[in-house]
Amino acid sequence: MPPVTVAGPFGNMSPQVAKMMEQLSKGYYGFLPSEVWTPNVNLYETETDYRVCVDLAGVEKEKIDITLVDQRLVVRGQRAVPQCPSPPRSEPEQGRMKVHLMEVDHGAFSREVELPHNVIKESITARYTDGLLWIELPKK
């Protein structure tokens, strides 16, 4: 897909800059999440199980909910707006910070994955490491 450019007072802009300008034109409320976002998922299969990897960087483990609904694995939760770390104590505080671009999804999220019929539902396990949620689904 060719890159999208926007003609305007500044000539052609990259898609990222165009998105930023669109957000800025909406004002402060354009930065608030209006929908549930969908995290990216990788699916793997071994001889003994299926493995689901969900990209949840920056999400607190306690904010993740995993449920089974019929033959669907449902992962839901909440991610706060990323906060810049405070400067070292040796550097003076810089005051208020303006937001120029906000592409890191935040707020409520939800992702569903259809499960194969040969999964032992009672033996599903999950672990959260380095911002990745790994769910293991043993085969019958």
Coordinates of N, CA and C in Angstrom, one line a residue:
M1 N 0.8 -1.2 0.0 CA 0.0 0.0 0.0 C 0.9 1.2 0.0
P2 N 0.7 2.2 -0.9 CA 1.6 3.3 -1.0 C 1.3 4.3 0.2
P3 N 2.3 5.0 0.6 CA 2.1 5.9 1.7 C 1.1 7.0 1.4
V4 N 0.4 7.4 2.4 CA -0.6 8.4 2.2 C 0.0 9.8 2.5
T5 N -0.2 10.7 1.7 CA 0.3 12.1 2.0 C -0.9 13.0 2.0
V6 N -0.7 14.1 2.7 CA -1.8 15.1 2.9 C -1.2 16.4 2.4
A7 N -1.9 17.0 1.4 CA -1.5 18.3 1.0 C -2.1 19.4 1.9
G8 N -1.4 20.4 2.2 CA -2.0 21.5 3.0 C -1.0 22.6 3.1
P9 N -1.1 23.4 4.1 CA -0.2 24.6 4.2 C 1.3 24.2 4.3
F10 N 1.6 22.9 4.7 CA 3.0 22.5 4.9 C 3.4 21.5 3.8
G11 N 2.6 21.5 2.7 CA 3.0 20.5 1.6 C 2.6 19.1 2.0
N12 N 3.3 18.2 1.4 CA 3.0 16.7 1.7 C 3.6 16.4 3.1
M13 N 2.7 15.6 3.8 CA 3.1 15.2 5.1 C 3.1 13.6 5.2
S14 N 3.9 13.1 6.1 CA 3.9 11.6 6.3 C 2.6 11.3 7.0
P15 N 2.2 10.0 6.9 CA 0.9 9.6 7.6 C 0.9 9.9 9.1
Q16 N 2.1 9.7 9.7 CA 2.2 10.0 11.2 C 1.9 11.4 11.5
V17 N 2.5 12.3 10.7 CA 2.2 13.8 10.9 C 0.8 14.1 10.6
A18 N 0.2 13.5 9.5 CA -1.2 13.8 9.2 C -2.1 13.4 10.3
K19 N -1.8 12.2 10.9 CA -2.6 11.7 12.1 C -2.5 12.7 13.2
M20 N -1.3 13.1 13.5 CA -1.1 14.1 14.6 C -1.9 15.4 14.3
M21 N -1.8 15.9 13.1 CA -2.5 17.1 12.8 C -4.0 16.9 12.9
E22 N -4.5 15.7 12.5 CA -5.9 15.4 12.7 C -6.3 15.4 14.2
Q23 N -5.5 14.8 15.0 CA -5.7 14.7 16.4 C -5.7 16.1 17.0
L24 N -4.7 16.9 16.7 CA -4.6 18.3 17.2 C -5.9 19.1 16.8
S25 N -6.4 18.9 15.6 CA -7.5 19.7 15.2 C -8.8 19.3 15.9
K26 N -8.8 18.1 16.5 CA -9.9 17.7 17.3 C -9.9 18.3 18.7
G27 N -8.7 18.8 19.1 CA -8.6 19.3 20.5 C -8.3 18.2 21.5
Y28 N -8.2 18.6 22.7 CA -7.8 17.7 23.8 C -8.6 16.4 23.8
Y29 N -9.9 16.5 23.5 CA -10.8 15.3 23.6 C -10.4 14.3 22.5
G30 N -9.8 14.7 21.5 CA -9.3 13.8 20.4 C -8.3 12.8 20.9
F31 N -7.6 13.1 22.0 CA -6.6 12.2 22.6 C -7.2 11.1 23.5
L32 N -8.5 11.3 23.9 CA -9.1 10.3 24.8 C -9.5 9.1 24.0
P33 N -9.3 7.9 24.5 CA -9.7 6.7 23.8 C -11.2 6.6 23.8
S34 N -11.7 6.4 22.6 CA -13.2 6.3 22.4 C -13.7 4.9 22.3
E35 N -12.8 3.9 22.1 CA -13.1 2.5 21.8 C -12.2 1.6 22.6
V36 N -12.6 0.4 22.6 CA -11.7 -0.7 23.1 C -10.6 -1.0 22.0
W37 N -9.4 -1.0 22.4 CA -8.3 -1.4 21.4 C -8.0 -2.8 21.4
T38 N -7.4 -3.3 20.4 CA -7.2 -4.8 20.2 C -5.7 -5.0 20.2
P39 N -5.2 -5.8 21.2 CA -3.7 -6.1 21.2 C -3.4 -7.1 20.1
N40 N -2.1 -7.1 19.7 CA -1.6 -8.0 18.7 C -1.4 -9.4 19.3
V41 N -1.6 -10.4 18.5 CA -1.5 -11.8 19.0 C -0.7 -12.6 18.0
N42 N 0.2 -13.5 18.6 CA 0.8 -14.6 17.8 C 0.2 -15.9 18.3
L43 N 0.0 -16.8 17.3 CA -0.5 -18.2 17.7 C 0.5 -19.2 17.2
Y44 N 0.8 -20.2 18.1 CA 1.8 -21.2 17.8 C 1.2 -22.6 18.1
E45 N 1.7 -23.6 17.5 CA 1.3 -25.0 17.8 C 2.5 -25.9 17.9
T46 N 2.5 -26.7 19.0 CA 3.5 -27.8 19.1 C 2.7 -29.1 19.0
E47 N 3.5 -30.2 19.2 CA 2.8 -31.5 19.2 C 1.8 -31.7 20.4
T48 N 2.1 -31.0 21.5 CA 1.4 -31.2 22.7 C 0.4 -30.0 23.1
D49 N 0.6 -28.9 22.5 CA -0.2 -27.7 22.9 C -0.3 -26.6 21.9
Y50 N -1.2 -25.7 22.1 CA -1.2 -24.4 21.3 C -0.7 -23.3 22.3
R51 N -0.1 -22.3 21.7 CA 0.4 -21.2 22.6 C -0.1 -19.9 21.9
V52 N -0.6 -19.0 22.8 CA -1.1 -17.7 22.4 C -0.2 -16.7 23.1
C53 N 0.4 -15.8 22.3 CA 1.2 -14.7 22.8 C 0.5 -13.4 22.5
V54 N 0.2 -12.6 23.6 CA -0.5 -11.4 23.5 C 0.4 -10.2 23.9
D55 N 0.6 -9.2 23.0 CA 1.4 -8.1 23.3 C 0.7 -7.1 24.2
L56 N 1.1 -7.0 25.4 CA 0.5 -6.2 26.4 C 1.5 -5.3 27.1
A57 N 2.4 -4.8 26.4 CA 3.5 -4.0 27.0 C 2.9 -2.8 27.8
G58 N 3.3 -2.6 29.0 CA 2.9 -1.5 29.8 C 1.6 -1.8 30.6
V59 N 1.0 -3.0 30.5 CA -0.2 -3.3 31.2 C 0.2 -4.0 32.5
E60 N -0.4 -3.6 33.6 CA -0.1 -4.2 34.9 C -0.8 -5.6 34.9
K61 N -0.1 -6.6 35.4 CA -0.6 -7.9 35.5 C -2.0 -8.0 36.1
E62 N -2.2 -7.2 37.1 CA -3.5 -7.3 37.9 C -4.6 -6.7 37.0
K63 N -4.3 -6.0 35.9 CA -5.3 -5.4 35.1 C -5.7 -6.3 33.9
I64 N -5.2 -7.6 33.9 CA -5.5 -8.5 32.8 C -6.5 -9.6 33.3
D65 N -7.6 -9.8 32.5 CA -8.6 -10.8 32.8 C -8.7 -11.8 31.6
I66 N -8.5 -13.1 31.9 CA -8.6 -14.1 30.9 C -9.8 -15.0 31.3
T67 N -10.7 -15.2 30.3 CA -11.9 -16.0 30.5 C -12.1 -16.9 29.3
L68 N -12.8 -18.0 29.5 CA -13.3 -18.9 28.4 C -14.8 -18.7 28.2
V69 N -15.2 -18.4 27.0 CA -16.6 -18.3 26.6 C -16.8 -19.2 25.5
D70 N -17.6 -20.3 25.7 CA -17.8 -21.3 24.7 C -16.4 -21.8 24.2
Q71 N -16.1 -21.7 22.9 CA -14.9 -22.1 22.3 C -13.9 -20.9 22.1
R72 N -14.1 -19.8 22.9 CA -13.3 -18.6 22.7 C -12.6 -18.2 23.9
L73 N -11.3 -17.9 23.7 CA -10.5 -17.4 24.8 C -10.6 -15.9 24.7
V74 N -10.9 -15.2 25.8 CA -11.2 -13.8 25.8 C -10.2 -13.2 26.8
V75 N -9.4 -12.2 26.3 CA -8.4 -11.5 27.1 C -8.9 -10.0 27.1
R76 N -9.1 -9.5 28.3 CA -9.5 -8.1 28.5 C -8.7 -7.4 29.6
G77 N -8.7 -6.1 29.6 CA -8.0 -5.4 30.6 C -8.0 -3.9 30.3
Q78 N -7.0 -3.3 31.0 CA -6.9 -1.8 30.9 C -5.4 -1.5 30.9
R79 N -5.1 -0.5 30.0 CA -3.7 0.0 30.0 C -3.8 1.5 30.3
A80 N -3.0 2.0 31.2 CA -3.0 3.4 31.5 C -2.2 4.2 30.4
V81 N -2.4 5.5 30.3 CA -1.6 6.3 29.4 C -0.2 6.2 29.9
P82 N 0.8 5.9 28.9 CA 2.2 5.8 29.3 C 2.7 7.2 29.9
Q83 N 3.4 7.1 31.0 CA 3.9 8.3 31.7 C 5.4 8.3 31.5
C84 N 5.9 9.5 31.1 CA 7.4 9.7 31.0 C 8.0 9.5 32.4
P85 N 9.1 8.9 32.4 CA 9.8 8.7 33.7 C 10.3 10.1 34.2
S86 N 10.3 10.3 35.5 CA 10.8 11.6 36.0 C 12.3 11.8 35.7
P87 N 12.7 13.0 35.5 CA 14.2 13.2 35.2 C 15.0 12.9 36.5
P88 N 16.3 12.6 36.3 CA 17.1 12.4 37.5 C 17.1 13.6 38.4
R89 N 17.3 13.4 39.7 CA 17.2 14.5 40.7 C 18.1 15.6 40.4
S90 N 19.2 15.3 39.7 CA 20.2 16.3 39.4 C 19.7 17.3 38.3
E91 N 18.7 16.9 37.5 CA 18.1 17.8 36.5 C 16.9 18.5 37.0
P92 N 16.7 19.8 36.7 CA 15.5 20.5 37.1 C 14.3 20.0 36.4
E93 N 13.1 20.1 37.1 CA 11.8 19.7 36.5 C 11.5 20.6 35.3
Q94 N 11.0 20.1 34.2 CA 10.8 20.9 33.0 C 9.4 21.5 33.0
G95 N 8.6 21.3 34.0 CA 7.2 21.9 33.9 C 6.2 21.0 33.2
R96 N 5.2 21.6 32.7 CA 4.1 20.9 32.0 C 4.6 20.3 30.7
M97 N 4.0 19.2 30.2 CA 4.4 18.5 29.0 C 3.2 18.6 28.0
K98 N 3.5 19.0 26.8 CA 2.5 19.0 25.7 C 2.5 17.7 25.0
V99 N 1.3 17.2 24.6 CA 1.2 16.0 23.8 C 1.1 16.4 22.4
H100 N 2.0 15.9 21.5 CA 2.0 16.2 20.1 C 1.5 15.0 19.3
L101 N 1.7 13.8 19.8 CA 1.3 12.6 19.1 C 1.0 11.5 20.1
M102 N 0.0 10.8 20.0 CA -0.3 9.7 20.9 C -0.8 8.5 20.1
E103 N 0.2 7.6 19.8 CA -0.1 6.4 19.0 C -0.2 5.2 19.9
V104 N 0.4 5.2 21.1 CA 0.4 4.0 21.9 C -1.0 3.9 22.5
D105 N -1.7 2.8 22.1 CA -3.0 2.5 22.6 C -3.1 2.5 24.1
H106 N -4.2 3.0 24.7 CA -4.4 3.0 26.1 C -5.9 2.9 26.4
G107 N -6.2 2.6 27.6 CA -7.6 2.4 27.9 C -8.0 1.0 27.9
A108 N -9.3 0.7 27.8 CA -9.7 -0.7 27.8 C -9.3 -1.4 26.5
F109 N -9.0 -2.7 26.7 CA -8.6 -3.6 25.5 C -9.4 -4.9 25.6
S110 N -9.5 -5.5 24.5 CA -10.2 -6.8 24.4 C -9.7 -7.6 23.2
R111 N -9.4 -8.9 23.4 CA -9.0 -9.7 22.2 C -9.6 -11.1 22.4
E112 N -10.2 -11.7 21.4 CA -10.8 -13.0 21.4 C -10.1 -13.9 20.4
V113 N -9.8 -15.1 20.8 CA -9.2 -16.1 20.0 C -10.1 -17.4 20.0
E114 N -10.5 -17.8 18.8 CA -11.3 -19.1 18.7 C -10.4 -20.3 19.0
L115 N -10.8 -21.1 19.9 CA -10.1 -22.3 20.3 C -10.4 -23.5 19.5
P116 N -9.4 -24.3 19.2 CA -9.7 -25.6 18.6 C -10.5 -26.5 19.5
H117 N -11.1 -27.5 19.0 CA -12.0 -28.4 19.9 C -11.2 -29.4 20.7
N118 N -9.9 -29.5 20.4 CA -9.1 -30.5 21.1 C -8.3 -29.9 22.2
V119 N -8.7 -28.9 22.8 CA -8.0 -28.2 24.0 C -8.6 -28.7 25.3
I120 N -7.7 -29.0 26.2 CA -8.1 -29.4 27.6 C -8.3 -28.1 28.4
K121 N -9.5 -27.7 28.4 CA -9.8 -26.3 29.0 C -9.4 -26.2 30.4
E122 N -9.5 -27.3 31.2 CA -9.2 -27.3 32.6 C -7.7 -27.2 32.9
S123 N -6.9 -27.3 31.9 CA -5.4 -27.3 32.1 C -4.8 -26.1 31.4
I124 N -5.5 -25.1 31.0 CA -4.9 -23.9 30.4 C -4.2 -23.1 31.5
T125 N -3.0 -22.7 31.1 CA -2.1 -21.9 32.0 C -1.7 -20.6 31.3
A126 N -1.3 -19.6 32.1 CA -0.9 -18.3 31.5 C 0.3 -17.8 32.4
R127 N 1.2 -17.0 31.8 CA 2.2 -16.3 32.5 C 2.5 -15.0 31.8
Y128 N 2.9 -14.0 32.5 CA 3.1 -12.7 32.0 C 4.5 -12.3 32.2
T129 N 5.3 -12.1 31.1 CA 6.7 -11.9 31.2 C 7.1 -10.8 30.2
D130 N 7.8 -9.8 30.7 CA 8.3 -8.7 29.8 C 7.2 -8.1 28.9
G131 N 6.0 -7.9 29.4 CA 5.0 -7.3 28.6 C 4.3 -8.2 27.6
L132 N 4.6 -9.5 27.7 CA 3.9 -10.5 26.8 C 3.2 -11.5 27.7
L133 N 1.9 -11.7 27.4 CA 1.1 -12.7 28.0 C 1.1 -13.9 27.2
W134 N 1.6 -15.0 27.8 CA 1.7 -16.3 27.2 C 0.7 -17.2 27.8
I135 N -0.2 -17.8 26.9 CA -1.3 -18.7 27.3 C -1.0 -20.0 26.7
E136 N -0.9 -21.1 27.5 CA -0.7 -22.4 27.0 C -1.9 -23.2 27.0
L137 N -2.3 -23.8 25.9 CA -3.6 -24.6 25.8 C -3.2 -26.0 25.4
P138 N -3.1 -26.9 26.4 CA -2.8 -28.3 26.1 C -3.8 -29.0 25.2
K139 N -3.3 -29.9 24.4 CA -4.2 -30.7 23.5 C -4.6 -31.9 24.2
K140 N -5.8 -32.4 23.8 CA -6.4 -33.7 24.3 C -5.6 -34.8 23.7

